[in-house]
Short mmCIF file of C-alpha atoms in Angstrom, two decimals:
data_model
loop_
_atom_site.label_atom_id
_atom_site.label_comp_id
_atom_site.label_asym_id
_atom_site.label_seq_id
_atom_site.Cartn_x
_atom_site.Cartn_y
_atom_site.Cartn_z
CA MET R 1 -38.47 45.68 -24.38
CA PRO R 2 -35.05 44.45 -25.52
CA ILE R 3 -35.00 41.05 -27.18
CA ILE R 4 -31.42 40.38 -26.08
CA GLU R 5 -29.83 41.66 -22.88
CA VAL R 6 -26.16 41.17 -22.12
CA ALA R 7 -24.93 42.48 -18.78
CA ASN R 8 -21.31 42.45 -17.61
CA LEU R 9 -20.42 39.37 -19.64
CA HIS R 10 -17.04 37.96 -18.66
CA LYS R 11 -15.34 34.94 -20.20
CA ARG R 12 -11.81 33.65 -19.89
CA TYR R 13 -10.00 30.67 -21.39
CA GLY R 14 -7.45 29.68 -18.80
CA ASP R 15 -5.45 32.81 -18.09
CA VAL R 16 -6.56 34.55 -21.26
CA VAL R 17 -9.45 36.95 -20.86
CA ALA R 18 -11.49 36.73 -24.07
CA VAL R 19 -14.33 38.96 -22.92
CA ASP R 20 -13.65 41.30 -20.02
CA ASP R 21 -16.84 43.26 -19.47
CA VAL R 22 -19.46 43.47 -22.19
CA SER R 23 -22.97 44.88 -21.83
CA PHE R 24 -25.52 45.86 -24.46
CA GLU R 25 -29.14 45.42 -25.41
CA VAL R 26 -30.65 44.54 -28.77
CA GLU R 27 -34.12 45.73 -29.73
CA GLU R 28 -36.55 43.65 -31.73
CA GLY R 29 -36.34 44.07 -35.49
CA GLU R 30 -33.00 45.83 -35.66
CA ILE R 31 -29.72 44.88 -37.25
CA PHE R 32 -27.31 45.10 -34.36
CA GLY R 33 -23.64 45.07 -35.20
CA ILE R 34 -20.76 43.87 -33.08
CA LEU R 35 -17.71 45.57 -34.49
CA GLY R 36 -14.12 45.18 -33.45
CA PRO R 37 -10.69 44.01 -34.55
CA ASN R 38 -9.79 40.33 -34.57
CA GLY R 39 -9.31 39.00 -31.06
CA ALA R 40 -11.52 41.70 -29.53
CA GLY R 41 -13.91 39.08 -28.14
CA LYS R 42 -16.71 39.37 -30.71
CA THR R 43 -17.05 35.68 -31.46
CA THR R 44 -16.86 34.67 -27.80
CA THR R 45 -19.59 37.20 -27.07
CA VAL R 46 -21.98 35.77 -29.67
CA GLU R 47 -21.06 32.21 -28.76
CA SER R 48 -22.13 33.03 -25.22
CA ILE R 49 -25.37 34.57 -26.50
CA VAL R 50 -26.29 31.41 -28.40
CA GLY R 51 -25.40 29.17 -25.46
CA MET R 52 -22.25 27.57 -26.83
CA ARG R 53 -20.12 28.96 -24.01
CA GLN R 54 -20.68 29.13 -20.28
CA PRO R 55 -19.88 32.70 -19.21
CA ASP R 56 -17.58 33.12 -16.20
CA GLY R 57 -19.52 36.17 -15.12
CA GLY R 58 -22.48 38.38 -15.99
CA THR R 59 -25.95 37.55 -17.22
CA ILE R 60 -27.45 37.00 -20.66
CA ARG R 61 -31.12 36.94 -21.58
CA VAL R 62 -32.25 36.06 -25.08
CA LEU R 63 -36.00 36.20 -25.71
CA GLY R 64 -36.29 36.07 -21.95
CA LEU R 65 -34.39 32.77 -21.89
CA ASP R 66 -31.14 31.79 -20.22
CA PRO R 67 -28.99 30.59 -23.14
CA ARG R 68 -27.41 27.77 -21.12
CA ARG R 69 -30.32 26.59 -19.03
CA ASP R 70 -32.93 26.94 -21.77
CA ARG R 71 -30.68 25.75 -24.58
CA ALA R 72 -33.31 23.55 -26.18
CA GLU R 73 -35.89 26.34 -26.49
CA LEU R 74 -33.24 28.81 -27.64
CA ARG R 75 -32.06 26.48 -30.44
CA ARG R 76 -35.57 26.46 -31.90
CA ARG R 77 -35.85 30.24 -32.02
CA VAL R 78 -32.37 31.47 -32.84
CA GLY R 79 -30.74 30.73 -36.19
CA VAL R 80 -26.97 30.82 -36.25
CA GLN R 81 -24.49 31.21 -39.05
CA LEU R 82 -21.07 30.33 -37.69
CA GLN R 83 -17.67 31.39 -38.81
CA GLU R 84 -15.60 28.54 -40.26
CA SER R 85 -18.21 25.87 -40.06
CA GLU R 86 -18.57 23.79 -43.16
CA LEU R 87 -20.73 20.93 -44.28
CA PRO R 88 -19.69 17.46 -45.43
CA GLU R 89 -17.94 17.89 -48.80
CA LYS R 90 -20.28 15.69 -50.80
CA ILE R 91 -23.63 16.74 -49.40
CA THR R 92 -25.79 18.58 -51.93
CA VAL R 93 -27.39 21.95 -51.26
CA ALA R 94 -30.90 20.45 -51.31
CA GLU R 95 -29.91 17.57 -49.02
CA ALA R 96 -28.34 19.90 -46.48
CA LEU R 97 -31.34 22.19 -46.41
CA ASP R 98 -33.83 19.30 -46.20
CA LEU R 99 -31.80 17.79 -43.38
CA TYR R 100 -31.71 21.01 -41.39
CA ALA R 101 -35.41 21.64 -42.10
CA SER R 102 -36.18 18.26 -40.51
CA PHE R 103 -34.72 19.48 -37.21
CA TYR R 104 -37.54 22.00 -36.72
CA ALA R 105 -41.23 21.52 -35.98
CA ASP R 106 -42.40 24.16 -38.45
CA PRO R 107 -39.60 24.85 -40.93
CA ALA R 108 -39.57 27.23 -43.87
CA ASP R 109 -40.07 25.65 -47.29
CA PRO R 110 -36.53 24.70 -48.36
CA ARG R 111 -37.25 25.22 -52.09
CA ALA R 112 -38.67 28.69 -51.54
CA LEU R 113 -35.70 29.59 -49.35
CA LEU R 114 -33.24 28.48 -52.04
CA ASP R 115 -35.13 30.60 -54.54
CA GLU R 116 -35.06 33.60 -52.28
CA LEU R 117 -31.34 33.26 -51.65
CA GLY R 118 -30.64 32.86 -55.36
CA ILE R 119 -29.12 29.37 -55.19
CA ALA R 120 -32.07 27.35 -56.51
CA ASP R 121 -30.03 26.41 -59.58
CA LYS R 122 -27.39 24.94 -57.26
CA ALA R 123 -29.82 22.62 -55.45
CA ASP R 124 -28.09 19.49 -56.73
CA ALA R 125 -24.55 20.82 -56.49
CA ARG R 126 -22.25 19.33 -53.87
CA PHE R 127 -20.97 21.53 -51.10
CA ASP R 128 -17.31 21.35 -52.18
CA LYS R 129 -18.26 22.57 -55.68
CA LEU R 130 -19.83 25.81 -54.43
CA SER R 131 -18.13 29.19 -54.60
CA GLY R 132 -17.48 31.15 -51.41
CA GLY R 133 -20.53 33.31 -51.99
CA GLN R 134 -22.75 30.30 -52.64
CA LYS R 135 -21.52 28.56 -49.49
CA GLN R 136 -22.30 31.72 -47.56
CA ARG R 137 -25.80 31.82 -49.03
CA LEU R 138 -26.39 28.21 -48.11
CA SER R 139 -25.10 28.94 -44.63
CA ILE R 140 -27.59 31.79 -44.29
CA ALA R 141 -30.35 29.52 -45.62
CA LEU R 142 -29.52 26.94 -42.94
CA ALA R 143 -29.68 29.65 -40.29
CA LEU R 144 -33.12 30.73 -41.54
CA VAL R 145 -34.75 27.38 -42.29
CA GLY R 146 -36.08 27.09 -38.74
CA LYS R 147 -37.94 30.41 -39.10
CA PRO R 148 -35.97 32.00 -36.29
CA THR R 149 -36.91 35.15 -34.38
CA ILE R 150 -33.24 36.08 -34.14
CA ALA R 151 -30.46 35.35 -36.62
CA VAL R 152 -26.84 35.53 -35.56
CA LEU R 153 -24.45 36.06 -38.48
CA ASP R 154 -20.75 35.82 -37.70
CA GLU R 155 -18.21 37.28 -40.18
CA LEU R 156 -20.63 36.83 -43.01
CA THR R 157 -18.64 38.34 -45.84
CA THR R 158 -15.07 37.47 -44.91
CA GLY R 159 -13.37 36.01 -47.95
CA LEU R 160 -16.02 37.10 -50.45
CA ASP R 161 -15.31 39.20 -53.51
CA PRO R 162 -16.80 42.74 -53.60
CA ARG R 163 -19.73 41.74 -55.78
CA ALA R 164 -20.67 38.80 -53.55
CA ARG R 165 -20.32 41.01 -50.48
CA ARG R 166 -22.77 43.56 -51.83
CA ASP R 167 -25.23 40.80 -52.78
CA THR R 168 -24.93 39.35 -49.29
CA TRP R 169 -25.60 42.73 -47.71
CA GLN R 170 -28.78 43.03 -49.75
CA LEU R 171 -29.73 39.59 -48.50
CA VAL R 172 -29.28 40.61 -44.86
CA GLU R 173 -31.52 43.61 -45.42
CA ASP R 174 -34.13 41.35 -47.01
CA VAL R 175 -34.01 39.04 -44.00
CA ARG R 176 -34.52 41.93 -41.64
CA ALA R 177 -37.45 43.09 -43.75
CA ARG R 178 -39.10 39.77 -42.87
CA GLY R 179 -39.04 40.83 -39.23
CA VAL R 180 -36.00 38.83 -38.12
CA THR R 181 -33.78 40.55 -35.58
CA ILE R 182 -30.17 40.24 -36.68
CA ILE R 183 -26.91 40.25 -34.80
CA LEU R 184 -24.11 40.88 -37.23
CA VAL R 185 -20.53 40.25 -36.17
CA THR R 186 -18.02 41.97 -38.40
CA HIS R 187 -14.62 43.55 -38.57
CA PHE R 188 -15.49 45.48 -41.73
CA MET R 189 -16.25 49.17 -41.26
CA ASP R 190 -18.14 49.59 -44.51
CA GLU R 191 -20.31 46.58 -43.72
CA ALA R 192 -21.22 47.91 -40.28
CA GLU R 193 -21.88 51.39 -41.64
CA ARG R 194 -24.10 50.12 -44.45
CA LEU R 195 -26.14 47.51 -42.56
CA CYS R 196 -26.34 48.21 -38.85
CA ASP R 197 -29.01 50.26 -37.14
CA ARG R 198 -26.88 50.29 -34.03
CA LEU R 199 -23.62 48.73 -33.14
CA ALA R 200 -21.41 47.93 -30.21
CA VAL R 201 -17.75 48.71 -30.75
CA ILE R 202 -15.72 46.12 -28.85
CA ASP R 203 -12.01 46.36 -28.18
CA SER R 204 -9.89 44.12 -25.94
CA GLY R 205 -12.96 42.45 -24.46
CA ARG R 206 -14.76 45.68 -23.54
CA VAL R 207 -17.54 47.72 -25.08
CA VAL R 208 -16.13 51.07 -26.15
CA ALA R 209 -19.41 52.53 -27.38
CA VAL R 210 -22.94 51.53 -28.40
CA ASP R 211 -24.65 53.80 -30.89
CA SER R 212 -25.88 54.16 -34.46
CA PRO R 213 -23.09 54.44 -37.04
CA ALA R 214 -23.88 58.13 -37.56
CA GLY R 215 -24.05 58.66 -33.80
CA LEU R 216 -20.62 57.12 -33.36
CA VAL R 217 -19.19 59.37 -36.03
CA ASP R 218 -20.78 62.45 -34.45
CA ARG R 219 -19.17 61.60 -31.13
CA VAL R 220 -15.80 61.99 -32.71
CA THR R 221 -16.28 65.13 -34.77
CA ASP R 222 -19.07 66.86 -36.60
CA GLU R 223 -16.66 68.82 -38.77
CA GLN R 224 -17.21 68.72 -42.51
CA ARG R 225 -14.76 69.53 -45.21
CA ILE R 226 -15.91 70.96 -48.53
CA VAL R 227 -13.60 71.15 -51.49
CA PHE R 228 -14.64 72.92 -54.71
CA LEU R 229 -13.44 74.86 -57.71
CA PRO R 230 -15.15 78.28 -57.99
CA SER R 231 -16.22 79.24 -61.53
CA ARG R 232 -14.57 82.63 -61.04
CA PRO R 233 -12.24 84.18 -58.39
CA ILE R 234 -14.02 84.98 -55.16
CA ASP R 235 -13.31 86.93 -51.98
CA VAL R 236 -12.20 84.38 -49.45
CA GLY R 237 -12.92 86.75 -46.56
CA VAL R 238 -16.68 86.69 -47.30
CA LEU R 239 -16.73 82.90 -46.98
CA ALA R 240 -14.67 82.91 -43.80
CA ASP R 241 -17.19 85.25 -42.15
CA LEU R 242 -20.14 82.92 -42.83
CA PRO R 243 -21.78 81.28 -39.82
CA ASP R 244 -20.72 77.62 -39.29
CA VAL R 245 -17.50 78.10 -41.27
CA ASN R 246 -14.37 77.45 -39.24
CA ASP R 247 -11.71 77.93 -41.82
CA VAL R 248 -11.11 78.60 -45.52
CA ASP R 249 -7.97 77.53 -47.27
CA ARG R 250 -6.63 77.24 -50.79
CA SER R 251 -5.35 74.12 -52.41
CA GLY R 252 -4.12 75.07 -55.86
CA GLN R 253 -7.18 76.38 -57.75
CA HIS R 254 -9.50 74.68 -55.25
CA LEU R 255 -10.95 76.20 -52.11
CA VAL R 256 -11.18 74.09 -48.96
CA VAL R 257 -13.88 75.12 -46.50
CA THR R 258 -14.20 73.40 -43.14
CA GLY R 259 -17.08 73.91 -40.80
CA THR R 260 -19.91 72.39 -38.82
CA GLY R 261 -23.71 72.24 -38.86
CA ASN R 262 -25.23 73.80 -41.97
CA VAL R 263 -21.94 74.88 -43.47
CA LEU R 264 -22.78 73.39 -46.86
CA HIS R 265 -26.08 75.27 -47.08
CA SER R 266 -24.49 78.61 -46.07
CA LEU R 267 -21.70 78.16 -48.56
CA VAL R 268 -23.88 77.20 -51.50
CA THR R 269 -26.43 80.00 -50.97
CA THR R 270 -23.65 82.57 -50.66
CA LEU R 271 -22.00 81.37 -53.84
CA ALA R 272 -25.36 81.39 -55.65
CA ALA R 273 -26.04 85.00 -54.54
CA GLN R 274 -22.75 85.99 -56.16
CA ASP R 275 -23.43 83.94 -59.31
CA VAL R 276 -20.48 81.70 -58.59
CA ILE R 277 -20.84 78.06 -59.55
CA ALA R 278 -19.03 75.52 -57.40
CA THR R 279 -17.67 72.79 -59.66
CA GLU R 280 -15.86 69.60 -58.74
CA LEU R 281 -17.55 69.87 -55.36
CA ARG R 282 -16.73 67.19 -52.81
CA LEU R 283 -17.98 66.88 -49.23
CA ASP R 284 -15.89 64.88 -46.77
CA ARG R 285 -16.89 64.03 -43.27
CA ALA R 286 -15.50 61.67 -40.68
CA ASN R 287 -16.57 58.08 -41.22
CA LEU R 288 -16.93 55.09 -38.97
CA GLU R 289 -13.30 54.24 -39.37
CA ASP R 290 -12.26 57.66 -38.04
CA ALA R 291 -14.68 57.15 -35.18
CA PHE R 292 -13.23 53.73 -34.45
CA VAL R 293 -9.69 55.02 -34.39
CA SER R 294 -10.69 57.85 -32.10
CA LEU R 295 -12.70 55.56 -29.77
CA THR R 296 -10.13 52.82 -29.43
CA GLY R 297 -6.93 54.77 -29.97
CA LYS R 298 -5.93 52.17 -32.55
CA ALA R 299 -5.50 52.32 -36.28
CA PHE R 300 -8.09 49.94 -37.60
CA ASP R 301 -5.96 48.77 -40.51
CA SER R 302 -3.13 47.56 -38.35
CA ALA R 303 -5.63 45.77 -36.17
CA THR R 304 -7.19 43.91 -39.08
CA THR R 305 -4.41 43.26 -41.54
CA ALA R 306 -3.40 40.27 -39.45
CA ALA R 307 -6.66 38.60 -40.55
CA MET I 1 -39.01 11.08 -39.68
CA SER I 2 -36.86 11.29 -36.58
CA ALA I 3 -33.66 13.31 -36.71
CA LEU I 4 -31.54 10.16 -36.33
CA THR I 5 -33.30 8.41 -39.22
CA LYS I 6 -32.92 11.48 -41.41
CA ILE I 7 -29.26 11.99 -40.52
CA THR I 8 -28.54 8.30 -41.03
CA THR I 9 -30.17 8.38 -44.48
CA VAL I 10 -28.09 11.37 -45.54
CA GLU I 11 -24.87 9.98 -44.03
CA ALA I 12 -25.43 6.65 -45.78
CA ARG I 13 -25.65 8.46 -49.12
CA LEU I 14 -22.45 10.34 -48.29
CA PHE I 15 -20.74 7.04 -47.38
CA PHE I 16 -21.31 5.68 -50.86
CA ARG I 17 -20.15 8.94 -52.47
CA GLU I 18 -16.72 8.34 -50.94
CA PRO I 19 -15.38 5.69 -53.30
CA THR I 20 -12.27 4.76 -51.30
CA ALA I 21 -14.32 3.88 -48.24
CA ALA I 22 -16.75 1.79 -50.21
CA ILE I 23 -13.96 0.02 -52.12
CA MET I 24 -11.86 -0.69 -49.02
CA THR I 25 -14.85 -2.08 -47.20
CA PHE I 26 -16.28 -4.35 -49.87
CA ALA I 27 -13.76 -4.84 -52.63
CA LEU I 28 -10.75 -5.59 -50.42
CA PRO I 29 -12.19 -8.48 -48.39
CA ILE I 30 -14.02 -9.94 -51.37
CA GLY I 31 -10.92 -9.58 -53.51
CA LEU I 32 -8.82 -11.39 -50.88
CA LEU I 33 -11.33 -14.18 -50.68
CA VAL I 34 -11.47 -14.56 -54.45
CA VAL I 35 -7.68 -14.50 -54.90
CA PHE I 36 -6.78 -16.84 -52.06
CA GLY I 37 -9.92 -18.93 -52.45
CA SER I 38 -9.09 -19.48 -56.11
CA ILE I 39 -5.62 -20.80 -55.33
CA GLY I 40 -7.26 -23.14 -52.84
CA MET I 41 -5.66 -21.71 -49.73
CA GLY I 42 -8.42 -22.62 -47.30
CA GLU I 43 -9.00 -26.16 -48.52
CA ASP I 44 -5.37 -27.23 -48.53
CA ALA I 45 -4.60 -25.83 -45.15
CA GLU I 46 -5.35 -28.89 -43.04
CA SER I 47 -3.89 -31.48 -45.35
CA GLY I 48 -0.73 -29.38 -45.38
CA GLY I 49 -0.13 -30.43 -41.78
CA ASN I 50 -0.90 -26.98 -40.51
CA ALA I 51 -3.80 -26.70 -38.07
CA ILE I 52 -5.40 -23.82 -39.86
CA SER I 53 -9.15 -23.61 -39.74
CA ASP I 54 -11.24 -23.73 -42.92
CA GLY I 55 -12.70 -20.58 -41.54
CA PHE I 56 -9.41 -18.69 -41.60
CA LEU I 57 -9.85 -17.13 -45.02
CA PRO I 58 -13.47 -15.90 -44.67
CA VAL I 59 -12.88 -14.86 -41.04
CA MET I 60 -9.82 -12.87 -42.07
CA ALA I 61 -11.67 -11.25 -44.96
CA LEU I 62 -14.63 -10.09 -42.91
CA SER I 63 -12.37 -8.98 -40.02
CA LEU I 64 -10.28 -6.88 -42.40
CA SER I 65 -13.43 -5.18 -43.55
CA ALA I 66 -14.49 -4.40 -39.97
CA ALA I 67 -10.97 -3.18 -39.18
CA MET I 68 -10.83 -0.90 -42.25
CA LEU I 69 -14.12 0.65 -41.21
CA GLY I 70 -13.31 0.97 -37.51
CA PHE I 71 -9.66 1.99 -37.71
CA SER I 72 -9.82 4.14 -40.83
CA VAL I 73 -13.21 5.18 -42.20
CA LEU I 74 -14.98 5.96 -38.92
CA PRO I 75 -12.28 8.05 -37.19
CA THR I 76 -11.35 9.90 -40.40
CA VAL I 77 -14.92 10.96 -41.11
CA LEU I 78 -15.65 12.00 -37.52
CA ALA I 79 -12.38 13.89 -37.09
CA ALA I 80 -13.05 15.66 -40.41
CA TYR I 81 -16.54 16.59 -39.24
CA ARG I 82 -15.08 18.11 -36.12
CA GLU I 83 -12.22 19.82 -37.97
CA LYS I 84 -14.58 21.42 -40.49
CA GLY I 85 -17.08 22.53 -37.90
CA VAL I 86 -19.84 20.19 -39.12
CA LEU I 87 -20.48 19.07 -35.53
CA ARG I 88 -20.15 22.60 -34.20
CA ARG I 89 -22.73 23.80 -36.71
CA LEU I 90 -25.15 21.06 -35.63
CA SER I 91 -24.68 21.97 -31.98
CA VAL I 92 -26.56 25.24 -32.55
CA THR I 93 -29.61 23.49 -34.02
CA PRO I 94 -32.28 21.72 -31.94
CA VAL I 95 -30.59 18.43 -32.83
CA ASN I 96 -27.82 16.99 -30.70
CA PRO I 97 -24.64 16.20 -32.67
CA VAL I 98 -24.58 12.83 -30.86
CA ASN I 99 -27.00 11.83 -33.63
CA VAL I 100 -24.18 12.16 -36.17
CA LEU I 101 -22.01 9.81 -34.11
CA SER I 102 -24.85 7.34 -33.81
CA ALA I 103 -25.58 7.57 -37.52
CA GLN I 104 -21.92 6.93 -38.38
CA LEU I 105 -21.79 3.93 -36.04
CA LEU I 106 -24.98 2.51 -37.57
CA ILE I 107 -23.75 2.96 -41.13
CA ASN I 108 -20.34 1.46 -40.46
CA LEU I 109 -21.91 -1.43 -38.58
CA ALA I 110 -24.28 -2.02 -41.48
CA ALA I 111 -21.38 -1.90 -43.95
CA ALA I 112 -19.33 -4.37 -41.87
CA THR I 113 -22.32 -6.68 -41.61
CA ILE I 114 -23.10 -6.58 -45.32
CA ALA I 115 -19.44 -7.20 -46.18
CA ALA I 116 -19.43 -10.16 -43.73
CA ILE I 117 -22.56 -11.67 -45.24
CA VAL I 118 -21.19 -11.36 -48.79
CA VAL I 119 -17.95 -12.99 -47.68
CA LEU I 120 -19.73 -15.86 -45.92
CA VAL I 121 -22.02 -16.55 -48.85
CA LEU I 122 -19.11 -16.51 -51.30
CA ALA I 123 -16.96 -18.70 -49.06
CA ALA I 124 -19.68 -21.32 -48.78
CA SER I 125 -20.98 -21.21 -52.34
CA ALA I 126 -17.97 -20.48 -54.53
CA TYR I 127 -15.02 -21.85 -52.57
CA ASP I 128 -16.53 -24.71 -50.62
CA LEU I 129 -15.17 -23.47 -47.31
CA GLY I 130 -18.33 -24.39 -45.40
CA THR I 131 -20.15 -22.29 -42.81
CA PRO I 132 -19.65 -21.54 -39.11
CA GLY I 133 -20.37 -24.63 -37.02
CA GLN I 134 -21.35 -22.68 -33.94
CA VAL I 135 -23.51 -19.94 -35.46
CA ALA I 136 -24.54 -18.14 -32.25
CA GLY I 137 -20.95 -18.02 -31.00
CA PHE I 138 -19.81 -16.76 -34.40
CA VAL I 139 -22.37 -13.97 -34.55
CA LEU I 140 -21.71 -12.98 -30.93
CA THR I 141 -17.98 -12.76 -31.57
CA PHE I 142 -18.50 -10.76 -34.75
CA VAL I 143 -20.66 -8.26 -32.88
CA LEU I 144 -18.21 -7.98 -29.97
CA MET I 145 -15.19 -7.63 -32.24
CA THR I 146 -16.90 -4.94 -34.32
CA ALA I 147 -17.92 -3.12 -31.13
CA ALA I 148 -14.35 -3.26 -29.79
CA ILE I 149 -12.79 -2.05 -33.06
CA PHE I 150 -15.38 0.72 -33.53
CA ALA I 151 -14.89 1.85 -29.92
CA ILE I 152 -11.18 2.18 -30.62
CA GLY I 153 -12.07 4.11 -33.79
CA LEU I 154 -14.19 6.50 -31.73
CA LEU I 155 -11.32 6.95 -29.31
CA VAL I 156 -8.99 7.79 -32.22
CA ALA I 157 -11.56 10.32 -33.45
CA ALA I 158 -11.74 11.79 -29.94
CA LEU I 159 -7.97 12.15 -29.58
CA ALA I 160 -6.81 13.07 -33.09
CA PRO I 161 -6.61 16.83 -33.64
CA THR I 162 -7.20 16.59 -37.40
CA SER I 163 -8.70 14.13 -39.87
CA ARG I 164 -5.25 13.61 -41.34
CA SER I 165 -3.83 12.57 -37.99
CA ALA I 166 -6.88 10.37 -37.38
CA THR I 167 -6.09 8.53 -40.60
CA SER I 168 -2.44 8.12 -39.58
CA ILE I 169 -3.24 6.89 -36.09
CA GLY I 170 -5.82 4.52 -37.53
CA MET I 171 -3.25 3.06 -39.90
CA LEU I 172 -0.72 2.76 -37.07
CA LEU I 173 -3.26 0.62 -35.25
CA PHE I 174 -4.39 -1.28 -38.32
CA PHE I 175 -1.10 -2.89 -39.36
CA PRO I 176 -0.01 -4.23 -35.94
CA SER I 177 -3.58 -5.43 -35.49
CA MET I 178 -3.30 -7.45 -38.67
CA PHE I 179 0.01 -8.90 -37.50
CA PHE I 180 -1.27 -9.90 -34.07
CA ALA I 181 -4.44 -11.24 -35.63
CA GLY I 182 -2.25 -13.69 -37.54
CA VAL I 183 -3.18 -12.43 -40.98
CA TRP I 184 0.34 -13.26 -42.18
CA THR I 185 1.02 -16.06 -39.68
CA PRO I 186 -2.20 -17.98 -39.18
CA GLY I 187 -2.58 -20.46 -36.32
CA ASP I 188 0.62 -22.14 -35.16
CA LEU I 189 2.75 -20.14 -37.56
CA MET I 190 2.59 -17.19 -35.19
CA PRO I 191 5.72 -16.82 -33.04
CA GLU I 192 5.29 -17.88 -29.41
CA TRP I 193 5.90 -14.43 -27.96
CA ALA I 194 3.13 -12.85 -30.01
CA ARG I 195 0.41 -15.33 -29.08
CA PRO I 196 -0.64 -13.78 -25.74
CA ILE I 197 -1.17 -10.48 -27.53
CA ARG I 198 -3.17 -12.23 -30.24
CA ASP I 199 -5.46 -13.72 -27.62
CA VAL I 200 -6.52 -10.33 -26.26
CA SER I 201 -6.03 -7.81 -29.11
CA PRO I 202 -9.39 -6.98 -30.68
CA MET I 203 -8.73 -8.37 -34.15
CA GLY I 204 -6.67 -11.29 -32.82
CA ALA I 205 -9.18 -12.31 -30.19
CA GLY I 206 -12.03 -11.83 -32.64
CA MET I 207 -10.46 -13.89 -35.40
CA GLU I 208 -9.37 -16.65 -33.03
CA ALA I 209 -12.84 -16.87 -31.50
CA MET I 210 -14.57 -16.82 -34.88
CA GLN I 211 -12.31 -19.60 -36.19
CA ASP I 212 -13.16 -21.67 -33.10
CA ALA I 213 -16.82 -21.05 -33.80
CA TRP I 214 -16.31 -21.99 -37.44
CA ASP I 215 -14.88 -25.31 -36.32
CA GLY I 216 -17.94 -25.88 -34.15
CA ALA I 217 -16.62 -24.96 -30.71
CA TRP I 218 -17.93 -22.20 -28.41
CA PRO I 219 -15.48 -19.24 -28.59
CA GLY I 220 -12.81 -19.04 -25.88
CA THR I 221 -13.71 -17.08 -22.76
CA VAL I 222 -10.42 -15.17 -22.76
CA ASN I 223 -11.14 -13.95 -26.28
CA LEU I 224 -14.69 -12.86 -25.50
CA VAL I 225 -13.83 -11.17 -22.22
CA ALA I 226 -10.95 -9.31 -23.91
CA LEU I 227 -13.34 -8.00 -26.56
CA VAL I 228 -15.88 -6.85 -23.97
CA VAL I 229 -13.20 -5.13 -21.90
CA VAL I 230 -11.69 -3.32 -24.90
CA ALA I 231 -15.12 -2.22 -26.13
CA ALA I 232 -16.10 -0.95 -22.68
CA ILE I 233 -12.86 0.88 -21.89
CA ALA I 234 -12.41 2.46 -25.32
CA GLY I 235 -16.11 3.30 -25.53
CA LEU I 236 -16.20 5.02 -22.15
CA ALA I 237 -12.92 6.83 -22.75
CA SER I 238 -14.10 8.16 -26.11
CA ALA I 239 -17.41 9.29 -24.60
CA ARG I 240 -15.47 11.25 -21.97
CA LEU I 241 -12.84 12.66 -24.29
CA PHE I 242 -14.81 13.40 -27.44
CA ARG I 243 -14.81 17.11 -28.31
CA TRP I 244 -17.39 18.66 -30.59
CA GLU I 245 -15.03 21.36 -31.86
#
């Protein structure tokens, strides 16, 4: 049974339609991504899920609750990490976590949580002295201190350096390993591809597709492209006749083989039978970004560089 | 511990970590009292032929403290909390962000009260300015004036888009308030045209009524009613207009 159900969500601000028609379901225990360019309606969608916004149309069920009507119960069971929400400058990490822990009947141990998130040594540091990554960790800690069933993480790694981003990703996987269902809002392709079990691609307030990252890529193309340098000259015709191979081409000394299915296996066994070693071998396949471009008809870069 | 108690404890610590707020609230009124008390301002007033109450100096000092808190500290902190998403973040926890407002009001009220008590004790002990003659009327006026000023502060916090603009609006209210309260032109020194405004503006009405109480009389009805009306209108308006994000 899905833990979150969103059906035909519609939300407008005045004349501006923020979310046109969004439907998806989230299963218990998964990391569910909401991916889309800025302004696609991602944040409005999650704000509706956590009861901060009154939808203009459609229905939402979270843990069987109505996010608006059953706000109080929802707040106890859903932890939220919000985009652009800070803490008072001079509050310390330990104070903030103790304060938030006091809001819940059965909170997690704040000290243990700080340890787990790797900011125990910052317990007495003030909020305005923390680095971006540390603030993000504290923010995740605050979302988890109530021992939530669901955690909503909005634009978790925006503004972090690559190292801090990778650490944060690991953290999200650790949280999921504790059995928490996670909704991850992001406009980063690599983040969605690395973390999400399934994701909804949203564009201009509509769901374009819901699938696993690999499933989304397969929808676009299953063609693979293999580039290698043969250890000795080889008859190109033999390769072109192999099953699953669509085309063979030369690029300088390198051969470029495109194909589908088990093309790599066919190619490698054939080369091995002829005692040819494939060096400098590289396998390219479409990635999530290609899938996104194909699904939305937009270049993802131009959609995000405004951020 | 209830959420409000916990939030108030934390917010109180944060209040004292902000040195400007703490200095403005305590050092400014006490400093004024010490400087003007030392040159004998209060004592000489009556013999100078000017009908200025002995209570003028302490009343002014404690009113300034309440005004600094209500016009500056309170709206700046609350507007900053909204601007930075502190209130928004709280709104997705089981605790209502109204608790933060309540905590801020409690802390600022406590600060105003402590500053007032320090001023009164100093005025009586160090500068021989006496004590309020009509204690109940004095305390009532102090509470009503603080309520009126804080309600205006809440309204500023509700209307100001940023903490910076909240500070500016607060200051724009603070200086005319001081003028109409007669800080520079006590008693009969105030020009005729400004007196009606003094009688009903929160700081003016409050200071006038507290000086009356100091001299032993029950505070004027006009003053008290004005304070109640301002507190009620500003309080209700801010409750309607306050945005959490």
